[in-house]
Coordinates of C-alpha atoms and ligand atoms in Angstrom, one line a residue:
X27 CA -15.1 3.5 -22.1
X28 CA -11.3 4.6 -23.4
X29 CA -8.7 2.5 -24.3
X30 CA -4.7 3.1 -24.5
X31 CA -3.1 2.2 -27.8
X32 CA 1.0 1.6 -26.9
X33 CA 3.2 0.9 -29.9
X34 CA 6.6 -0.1 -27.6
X35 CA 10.0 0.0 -28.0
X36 CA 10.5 3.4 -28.4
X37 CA 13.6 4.7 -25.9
X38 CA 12.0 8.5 -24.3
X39 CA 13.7 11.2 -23.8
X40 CA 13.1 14.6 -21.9
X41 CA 11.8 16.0 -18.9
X42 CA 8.4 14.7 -17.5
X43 CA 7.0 16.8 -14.6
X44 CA 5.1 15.1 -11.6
X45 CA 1.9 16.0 -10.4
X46 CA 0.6 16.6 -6.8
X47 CA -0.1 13.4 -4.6
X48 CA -3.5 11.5 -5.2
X49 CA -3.0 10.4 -1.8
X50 CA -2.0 13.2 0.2
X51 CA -4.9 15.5 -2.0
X52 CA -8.0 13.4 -1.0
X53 CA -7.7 13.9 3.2
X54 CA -6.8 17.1 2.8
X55 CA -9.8 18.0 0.7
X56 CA -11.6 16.2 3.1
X57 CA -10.0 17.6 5.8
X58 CA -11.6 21.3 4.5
X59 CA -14.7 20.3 6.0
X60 CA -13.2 21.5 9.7
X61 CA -12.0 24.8 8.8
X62 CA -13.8 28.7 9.1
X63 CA -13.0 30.7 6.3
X64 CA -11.6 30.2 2.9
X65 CA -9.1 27.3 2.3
X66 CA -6.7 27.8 -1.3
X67 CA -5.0 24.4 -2.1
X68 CA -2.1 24.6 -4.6
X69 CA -0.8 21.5 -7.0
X70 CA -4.1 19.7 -7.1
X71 CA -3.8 16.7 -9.6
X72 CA -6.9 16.6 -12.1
X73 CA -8.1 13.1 -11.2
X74 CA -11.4 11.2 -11.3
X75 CA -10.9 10.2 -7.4
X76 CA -10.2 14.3 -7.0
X77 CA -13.2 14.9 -8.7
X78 CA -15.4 12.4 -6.9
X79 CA -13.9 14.0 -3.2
X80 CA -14.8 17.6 -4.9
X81 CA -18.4 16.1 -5.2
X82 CA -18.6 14.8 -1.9
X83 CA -17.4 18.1 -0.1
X84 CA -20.5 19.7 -2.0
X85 CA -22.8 17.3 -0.4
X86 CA -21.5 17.9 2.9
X87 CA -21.9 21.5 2.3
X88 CA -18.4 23.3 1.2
X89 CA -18.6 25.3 -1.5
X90 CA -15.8 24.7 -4.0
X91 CA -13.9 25.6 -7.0
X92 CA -11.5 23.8 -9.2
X93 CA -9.2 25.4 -11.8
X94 CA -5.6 25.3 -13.1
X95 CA -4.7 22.5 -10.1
X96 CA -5.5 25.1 -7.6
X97 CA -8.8 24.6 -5.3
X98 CA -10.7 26.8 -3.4
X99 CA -12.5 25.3 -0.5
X100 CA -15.5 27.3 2.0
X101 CA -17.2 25.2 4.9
X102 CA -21.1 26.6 4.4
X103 CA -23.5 24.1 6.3
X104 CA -21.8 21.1 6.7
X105 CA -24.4 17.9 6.4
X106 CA -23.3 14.6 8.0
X107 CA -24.2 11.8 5.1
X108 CA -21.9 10.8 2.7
X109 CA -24.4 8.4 -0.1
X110 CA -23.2 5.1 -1.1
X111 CA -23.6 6.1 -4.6
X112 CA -20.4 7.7 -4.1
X113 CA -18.6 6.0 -1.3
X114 CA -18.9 3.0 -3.4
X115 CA -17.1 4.8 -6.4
X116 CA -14.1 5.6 -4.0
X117 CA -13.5 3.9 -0.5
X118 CA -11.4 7.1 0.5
X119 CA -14.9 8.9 1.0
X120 CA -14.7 6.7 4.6
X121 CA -11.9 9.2 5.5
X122 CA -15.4 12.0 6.1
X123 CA -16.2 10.2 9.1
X124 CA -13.2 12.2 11.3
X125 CA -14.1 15.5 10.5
X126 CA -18.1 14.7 10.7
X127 CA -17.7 13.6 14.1
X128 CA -15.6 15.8 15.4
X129 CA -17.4 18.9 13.7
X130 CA -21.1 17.9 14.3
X131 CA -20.8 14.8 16.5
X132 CA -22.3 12.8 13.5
X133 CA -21.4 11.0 10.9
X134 CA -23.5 8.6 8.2
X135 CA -21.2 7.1 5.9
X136 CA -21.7 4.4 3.7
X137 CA -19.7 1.1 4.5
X138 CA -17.0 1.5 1.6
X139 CA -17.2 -2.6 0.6
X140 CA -14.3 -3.7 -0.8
X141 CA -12.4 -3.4 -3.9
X142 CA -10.1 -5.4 -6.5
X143 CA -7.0 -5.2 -4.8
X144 CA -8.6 -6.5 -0.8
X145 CA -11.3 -6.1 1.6
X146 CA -10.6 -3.0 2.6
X147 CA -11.7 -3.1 6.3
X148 CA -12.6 0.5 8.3
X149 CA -12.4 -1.3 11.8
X150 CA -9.4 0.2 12.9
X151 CA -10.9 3.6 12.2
X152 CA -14.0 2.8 14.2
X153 CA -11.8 1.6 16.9
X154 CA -10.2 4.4 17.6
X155 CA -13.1 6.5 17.5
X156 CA -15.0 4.6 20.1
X157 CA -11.7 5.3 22.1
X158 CA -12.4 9.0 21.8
X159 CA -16.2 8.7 22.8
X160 CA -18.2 7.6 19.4
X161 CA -20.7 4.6 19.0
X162 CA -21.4 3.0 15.7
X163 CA -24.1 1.2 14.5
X164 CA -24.5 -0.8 11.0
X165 CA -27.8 0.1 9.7
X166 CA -28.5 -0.9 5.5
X167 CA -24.8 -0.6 4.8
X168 CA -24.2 2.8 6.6
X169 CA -22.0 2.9 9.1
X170 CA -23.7 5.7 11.5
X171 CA -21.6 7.3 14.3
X172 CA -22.4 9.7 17.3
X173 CA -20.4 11.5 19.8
X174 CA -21.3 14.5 22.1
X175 CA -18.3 15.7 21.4
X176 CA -15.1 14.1 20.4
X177 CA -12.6 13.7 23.3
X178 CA -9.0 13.2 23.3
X179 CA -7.7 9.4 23.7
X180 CA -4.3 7.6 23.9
X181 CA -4.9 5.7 20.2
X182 CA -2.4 2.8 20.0
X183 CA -3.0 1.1 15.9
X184 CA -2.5 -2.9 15.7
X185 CA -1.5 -1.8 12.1
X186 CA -0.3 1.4 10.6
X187 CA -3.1 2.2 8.9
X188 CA -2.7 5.0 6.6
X189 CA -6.2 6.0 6.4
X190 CA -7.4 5.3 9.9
X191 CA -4.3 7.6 11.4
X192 CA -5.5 10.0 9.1
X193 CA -9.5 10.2 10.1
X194 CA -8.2 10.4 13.7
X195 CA -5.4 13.1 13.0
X196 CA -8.1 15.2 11.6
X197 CA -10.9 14.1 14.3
X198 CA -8.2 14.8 16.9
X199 CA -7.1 18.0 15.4
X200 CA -10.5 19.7 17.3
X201 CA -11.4 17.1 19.7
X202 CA -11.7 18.2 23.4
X203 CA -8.4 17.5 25.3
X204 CA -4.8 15.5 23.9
X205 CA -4.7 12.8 21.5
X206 CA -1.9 10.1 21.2
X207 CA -1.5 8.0 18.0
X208 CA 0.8 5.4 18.5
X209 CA 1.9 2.8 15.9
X210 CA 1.1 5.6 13.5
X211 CA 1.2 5.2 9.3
X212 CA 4.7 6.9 8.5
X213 CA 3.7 8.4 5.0
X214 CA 4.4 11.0 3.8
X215 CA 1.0 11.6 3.0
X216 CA -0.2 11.6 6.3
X217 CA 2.8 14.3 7.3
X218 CA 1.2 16.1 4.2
X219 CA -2.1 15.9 5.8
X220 CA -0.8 17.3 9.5
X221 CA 1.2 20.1 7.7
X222 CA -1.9 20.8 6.4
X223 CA -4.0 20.9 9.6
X224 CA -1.2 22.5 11.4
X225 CA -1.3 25.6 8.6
X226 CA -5.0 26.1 9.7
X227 CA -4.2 26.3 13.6
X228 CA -4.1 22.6 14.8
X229 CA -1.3 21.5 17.2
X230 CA 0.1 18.1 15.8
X231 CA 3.5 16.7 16.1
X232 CA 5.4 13.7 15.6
X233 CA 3.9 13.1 12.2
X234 CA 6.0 10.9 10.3
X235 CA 6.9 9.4 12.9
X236 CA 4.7 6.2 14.7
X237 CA 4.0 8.5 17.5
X238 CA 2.3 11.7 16.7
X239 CA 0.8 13.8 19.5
X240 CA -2.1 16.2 18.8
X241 CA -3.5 18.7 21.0
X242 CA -7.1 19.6 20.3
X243 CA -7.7 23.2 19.8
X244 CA -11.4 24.3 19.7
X245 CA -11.5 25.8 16.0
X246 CA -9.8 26.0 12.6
X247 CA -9.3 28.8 10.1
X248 CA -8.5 28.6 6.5
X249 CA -5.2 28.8 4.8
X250 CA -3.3 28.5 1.6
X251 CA -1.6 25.1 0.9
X252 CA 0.7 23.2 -1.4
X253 CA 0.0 19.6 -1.8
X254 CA 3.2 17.6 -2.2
X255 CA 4.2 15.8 -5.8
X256 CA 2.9 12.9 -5.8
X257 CA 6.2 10.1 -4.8
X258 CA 4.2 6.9 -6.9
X259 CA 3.5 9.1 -9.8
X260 CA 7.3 9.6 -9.5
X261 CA 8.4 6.2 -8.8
X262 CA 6.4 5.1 -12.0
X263 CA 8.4 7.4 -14.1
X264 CA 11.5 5.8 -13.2
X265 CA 10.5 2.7 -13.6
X266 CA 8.9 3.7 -17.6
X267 CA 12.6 4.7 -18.3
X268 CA 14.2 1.5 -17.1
X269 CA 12.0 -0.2 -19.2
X270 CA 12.6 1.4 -22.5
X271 CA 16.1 1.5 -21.7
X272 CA 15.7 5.3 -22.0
X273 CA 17.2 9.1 -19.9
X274 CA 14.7 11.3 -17.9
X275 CA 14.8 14.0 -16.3
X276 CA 11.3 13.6 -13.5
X277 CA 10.9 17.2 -12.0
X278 CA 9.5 18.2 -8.6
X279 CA 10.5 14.3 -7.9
X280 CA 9.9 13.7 -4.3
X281 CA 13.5 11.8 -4.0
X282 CA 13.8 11.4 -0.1
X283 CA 9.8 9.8 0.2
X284 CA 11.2 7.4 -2.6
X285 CA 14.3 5.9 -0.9
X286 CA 13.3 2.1 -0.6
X287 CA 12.4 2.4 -4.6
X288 CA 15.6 3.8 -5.9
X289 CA 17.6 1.2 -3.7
X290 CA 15.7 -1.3 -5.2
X291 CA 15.7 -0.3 -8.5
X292 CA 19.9 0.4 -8.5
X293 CA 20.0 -3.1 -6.9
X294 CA 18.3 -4.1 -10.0
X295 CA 21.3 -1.9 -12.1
X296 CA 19.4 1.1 -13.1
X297 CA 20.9 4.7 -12.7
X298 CA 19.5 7.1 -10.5
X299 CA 21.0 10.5 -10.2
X300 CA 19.3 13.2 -8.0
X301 CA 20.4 16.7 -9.0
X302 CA 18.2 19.6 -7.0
X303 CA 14.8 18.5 -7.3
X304 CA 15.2 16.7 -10.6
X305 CA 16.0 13.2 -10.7
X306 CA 17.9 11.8 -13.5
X307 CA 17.0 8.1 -14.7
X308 CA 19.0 5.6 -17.0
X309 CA 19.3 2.2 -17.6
X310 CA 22.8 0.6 -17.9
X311 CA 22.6 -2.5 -20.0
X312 CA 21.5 -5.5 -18.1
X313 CA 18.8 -5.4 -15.3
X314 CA 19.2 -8.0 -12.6
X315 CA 16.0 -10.1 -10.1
X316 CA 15.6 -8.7 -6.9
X317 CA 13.7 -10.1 -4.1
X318 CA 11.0 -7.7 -3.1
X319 CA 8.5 -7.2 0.5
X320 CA 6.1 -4.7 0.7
X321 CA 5.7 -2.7 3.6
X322 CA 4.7 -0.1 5.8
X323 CA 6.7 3.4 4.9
X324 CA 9.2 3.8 4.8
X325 CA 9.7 0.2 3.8
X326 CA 9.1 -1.0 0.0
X327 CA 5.4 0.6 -0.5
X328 CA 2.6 -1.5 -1.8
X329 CA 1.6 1.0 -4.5
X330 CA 4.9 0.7 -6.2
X331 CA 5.0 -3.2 -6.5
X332 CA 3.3 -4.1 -9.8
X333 CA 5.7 -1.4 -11.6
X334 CA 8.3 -3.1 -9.8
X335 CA 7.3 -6.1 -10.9
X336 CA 6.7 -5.5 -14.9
X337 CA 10.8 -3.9 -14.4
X338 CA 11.3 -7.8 -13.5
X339 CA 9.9 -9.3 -16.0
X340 CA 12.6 -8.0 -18.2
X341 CA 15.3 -8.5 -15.9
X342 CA 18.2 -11.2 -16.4
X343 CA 17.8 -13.8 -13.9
X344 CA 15.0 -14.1 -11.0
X345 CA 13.2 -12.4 -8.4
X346 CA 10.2 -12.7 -5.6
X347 CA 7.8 -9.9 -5.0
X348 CA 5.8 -10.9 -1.3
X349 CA 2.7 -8.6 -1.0
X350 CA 2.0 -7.8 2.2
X351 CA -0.2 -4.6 2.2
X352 CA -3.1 -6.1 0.4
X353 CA -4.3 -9.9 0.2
X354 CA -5.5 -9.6 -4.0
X355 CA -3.0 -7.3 -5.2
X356 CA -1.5 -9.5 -8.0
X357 CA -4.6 -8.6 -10.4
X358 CA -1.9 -7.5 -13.0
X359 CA 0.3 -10.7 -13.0
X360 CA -2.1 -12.6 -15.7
X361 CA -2.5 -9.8 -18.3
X362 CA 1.5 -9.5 -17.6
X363 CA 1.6 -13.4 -18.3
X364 CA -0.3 -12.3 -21.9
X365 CA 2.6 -10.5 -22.8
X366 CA 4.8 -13.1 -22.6
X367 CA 6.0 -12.2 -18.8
X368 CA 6.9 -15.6 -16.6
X369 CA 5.4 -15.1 -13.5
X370 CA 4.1 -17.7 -10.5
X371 CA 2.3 -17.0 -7.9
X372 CA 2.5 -18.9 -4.9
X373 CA -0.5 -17.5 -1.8
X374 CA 0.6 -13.8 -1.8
X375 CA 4.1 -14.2 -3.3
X376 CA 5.1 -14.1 -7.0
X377 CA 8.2 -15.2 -8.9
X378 CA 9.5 -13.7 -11.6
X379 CA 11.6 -15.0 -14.4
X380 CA 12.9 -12.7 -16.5
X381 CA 12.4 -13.4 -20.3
X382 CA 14.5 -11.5 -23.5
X383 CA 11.5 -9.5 -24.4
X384 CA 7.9 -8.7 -24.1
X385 CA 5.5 -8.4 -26.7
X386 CA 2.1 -6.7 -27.5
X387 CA -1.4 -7.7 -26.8
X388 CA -4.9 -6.5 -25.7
X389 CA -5.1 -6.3 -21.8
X390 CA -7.5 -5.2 -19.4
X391 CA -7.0 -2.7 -16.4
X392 CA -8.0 -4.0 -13.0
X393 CA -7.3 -1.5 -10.5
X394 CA -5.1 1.8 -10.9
X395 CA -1.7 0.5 -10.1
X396 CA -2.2 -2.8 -12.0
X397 CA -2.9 -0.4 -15.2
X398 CA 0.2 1.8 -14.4
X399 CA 2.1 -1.7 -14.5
X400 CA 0.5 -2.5 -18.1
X401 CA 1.5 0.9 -19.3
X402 CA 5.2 0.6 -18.5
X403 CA 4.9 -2.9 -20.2
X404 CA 3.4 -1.6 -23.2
X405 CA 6.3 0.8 -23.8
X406 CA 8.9 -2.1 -23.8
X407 CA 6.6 -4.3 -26.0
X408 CA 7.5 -4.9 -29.3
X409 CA 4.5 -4.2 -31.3
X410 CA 1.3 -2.7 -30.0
X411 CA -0.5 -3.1 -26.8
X412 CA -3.9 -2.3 -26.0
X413 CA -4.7 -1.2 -22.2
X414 CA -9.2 -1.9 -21.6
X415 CA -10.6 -0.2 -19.0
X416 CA -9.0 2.7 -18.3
X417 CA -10.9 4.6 -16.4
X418 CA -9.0 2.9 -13.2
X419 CA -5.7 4.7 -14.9
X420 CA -7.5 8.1 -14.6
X421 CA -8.6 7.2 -10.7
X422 CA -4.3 8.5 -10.3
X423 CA -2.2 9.5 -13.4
X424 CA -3.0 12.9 -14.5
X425 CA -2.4 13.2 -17.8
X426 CA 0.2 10.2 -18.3
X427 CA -0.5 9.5 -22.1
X428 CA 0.2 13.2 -22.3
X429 CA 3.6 13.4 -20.8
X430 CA 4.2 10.0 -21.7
X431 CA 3.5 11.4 -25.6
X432 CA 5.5 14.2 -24.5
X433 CA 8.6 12.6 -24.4
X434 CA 8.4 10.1 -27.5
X435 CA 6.5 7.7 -26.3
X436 CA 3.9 6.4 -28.8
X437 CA 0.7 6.5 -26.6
X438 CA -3.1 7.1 -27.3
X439 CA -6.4 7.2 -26.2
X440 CA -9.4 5.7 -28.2
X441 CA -13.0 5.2 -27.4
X442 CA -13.3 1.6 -26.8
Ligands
EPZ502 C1 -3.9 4.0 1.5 O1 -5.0 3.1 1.6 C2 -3.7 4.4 0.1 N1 -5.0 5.1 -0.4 C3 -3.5 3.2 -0.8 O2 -3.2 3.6 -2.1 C4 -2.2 2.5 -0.3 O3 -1.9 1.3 -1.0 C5 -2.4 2.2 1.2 O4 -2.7 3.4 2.0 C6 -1.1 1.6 1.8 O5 0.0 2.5 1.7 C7 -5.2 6.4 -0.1 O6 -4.4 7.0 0.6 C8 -6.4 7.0 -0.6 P1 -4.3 1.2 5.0 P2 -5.6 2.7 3.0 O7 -5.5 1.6 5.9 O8 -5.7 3.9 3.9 C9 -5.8 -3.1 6.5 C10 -3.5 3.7 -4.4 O9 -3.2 2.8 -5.3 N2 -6.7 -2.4 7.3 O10 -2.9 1.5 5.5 O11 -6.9 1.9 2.7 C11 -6.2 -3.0 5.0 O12 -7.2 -4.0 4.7 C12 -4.1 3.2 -3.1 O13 -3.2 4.9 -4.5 C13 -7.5 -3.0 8.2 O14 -7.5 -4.3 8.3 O15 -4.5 1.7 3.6 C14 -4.9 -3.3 4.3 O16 -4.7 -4.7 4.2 C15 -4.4 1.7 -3.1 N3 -8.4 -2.4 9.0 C16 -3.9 -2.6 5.2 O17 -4.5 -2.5 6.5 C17 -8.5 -1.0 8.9 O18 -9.3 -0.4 9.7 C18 -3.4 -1.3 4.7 O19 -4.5 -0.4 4.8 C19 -7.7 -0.3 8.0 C20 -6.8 -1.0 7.2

């Protein structure tokens, strides 16, 4: 397994360029199960999870390519079983069973389990589907699900559940008759993935919005597609030059998708300039605590809260993170702790003191967002911090040592 080497306190400088969304990428890979004919997708990110979805979509029977972030996608004989083997090495695999059903009126997925950060429950998902005419049954940790054919329902979410408003966009997208979502996840992720659908002939609107209407037309055809820059990447990048007190310049930065971010971090006294789609970062001398809730977009968004958090650590004063996506998403809070961060945790919110400085030590990587949070630490250490287990890192940063590197950070990768 790899390790990252960070010697810290170096200020950065430069331009750092963001890669295409992890999260908007996966569904729509998944969704190029439904279409006839050849599907090009534009600003792929080279990612283990994108890797693992490109796998998948073989087993299900597209052909695929994969070169210079651009993917080309043909449906051949699409199969209906997605192995646990898989499914357990990324619980987005779950997001198959839409287009399965609604293609082929079958789907046998393996139950996803859980994962570091929470349980990770599909029920909402298999909810709604039994809404538009499925039944499921758990049978050895599959969950297998049959439809004659998938009909049109009115949908309404207890939660916004990004995943489960995705599987029913696409199920919906050739399901017989109208479907109503309501209570829909507001990403823009999931808009990504109805622009998407939309580009290959399906009828959805309202997305980004907690009411999106789709009217189910009876096939799809291929089409060229660029996945948007990926908003967390982004947001991660601002938060690496707040730490190191540093200037960058973060290209293709999705700015508008990161409002609740910026506000928070210019609450907590950082600059934030948006200039065309560049975003300038700075950090003016002191940072102030903020108090901090996770939500739904476009509230504060979970996968953004243990960068947030490390920015805290160094901050004059106090603040409160509440975590309200996930019930375990605090993972990173200890191996912050072991470089020197003064953080409690009380049920599922943390208080942060901030202290004069951090400083270096070996850490360990629980899940990707907690080692994106170790990485920005490791820059503002003093001395050298080393990041185990990084393969949850390469689940979602492309590259990020490399453009890290790239704009003076001291950052390496070693075989552990
Ligand atoms: C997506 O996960 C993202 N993953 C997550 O990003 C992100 O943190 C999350 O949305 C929230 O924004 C991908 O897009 C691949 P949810 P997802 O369904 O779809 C509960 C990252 O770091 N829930 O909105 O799983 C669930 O337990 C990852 O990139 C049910 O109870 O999120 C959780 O507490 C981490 N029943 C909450 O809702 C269900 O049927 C949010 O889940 C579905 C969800």
């Amino acid at each position: 397994m790899d390790k990252l080497i960070i010697e810290g306190g170096v200020p950065l400088h430069g331009e750092i360029r963001v890669s295409g969304a992890k999260n908007a990428a996966l569904p729509i890979l998944l969704a190029c199960i439904l279409p006839e004919g050849p599907i090009n997708l534009s600003r792929v990110p080279r990612l283990r999870d994108i890797h693992t979805t490109l796998k998948l979509l073989n087993i299900l029977g597209c052909e695929t390519t994969f070169e210079d972030n651009k993917v080309k996608s043909v449906a051949g004989d699409i199969q209906t079983e997605a192995p646990y083997d898989l499914v357990k090495t990324m619980r987005a695999s779950v997001l198959c069973l839409g287009p399965l059903l609604a293609l082929k009126g079958e789907a046998k997925v393996a139950l996803p389990g859980g994962c570091a950060i929470g349980a990770r429950p599909v029920d909402l998902h298999l909810r709604a589907f039994e809404k538009m005419g499925a039944t499921f049954d758990l049978d050895s940790g599959y969950i297998h699900g049959k439809c004659k054919k998938l009909k049109g329902a009115e949908i309404h979410f207890d939660f916004p559940t990004v995943g489960g408003t995705e599987n029913v966009l696409m199920a919906a997208a050739i399901a017989d008759g109208d479907t109503v979502i309501e209570n829909a996840a507001r990403e823009p992720e999931v808009e990504d993935l109805a622009n998407f659908l939309n580009a290959c002939g399906a009828k959805i609107s309202g997305q980004g919005t907690s009411i999106i209407k789709i009217e189910g037309v009876t096939s799809l055809k291929g089409c060229n597609y660029t996945v948007m820059p990926d908003r967390i990447e982004a947001g991660t990048y601002l938060v690496a030059a707040a730490m190191t007190d540093s200037e960058l310049e973060i290209l293709d930065c999705p700015f508008q998708e990161l409002d609740a971010v910026v506000y928070k971090l210019r609450e907590m006294g950082v600059w934030v300039h948006e200039d065309n789609d560049r975003v300038i970062v700075r950090r003016h001398g002191q940072l102030k605590g903020v108090d901090i809730t996770t939500q739904p977009f476009p509230g504060f968004p979970t996968d953004m809260q243990a960068q947030l958090m490390t920015l805290m650590c160094i901050a004059n004063g106090a603040g409160t993170i509440e975590e309200k996506i996930f019930e375990n998403r605090f993972m990173h809070v200890q191996e912050l702790v072991r470089l020197g961060a003064n953080i409690k945790l009380k049920g599922r919110t943390a208080m942060i003191r901030g202290v004069e400085k951090l400083t270096g030590a070996p850490v360990m990587a629980s899940d990707l967002r907690a080692s994106a949070s170790l990485v920005v630490a490791g820059l503002a250490a003093e001395g050298r911090t080393e990041i185990q287990r990084i393969y949850h890192l390469d689940r979602g940063y492309e590259q990020l040592e490399k453009k890290l590197s790239a704009v003076g950070a001291r950052i390496w990768r070693e075989k552990e």
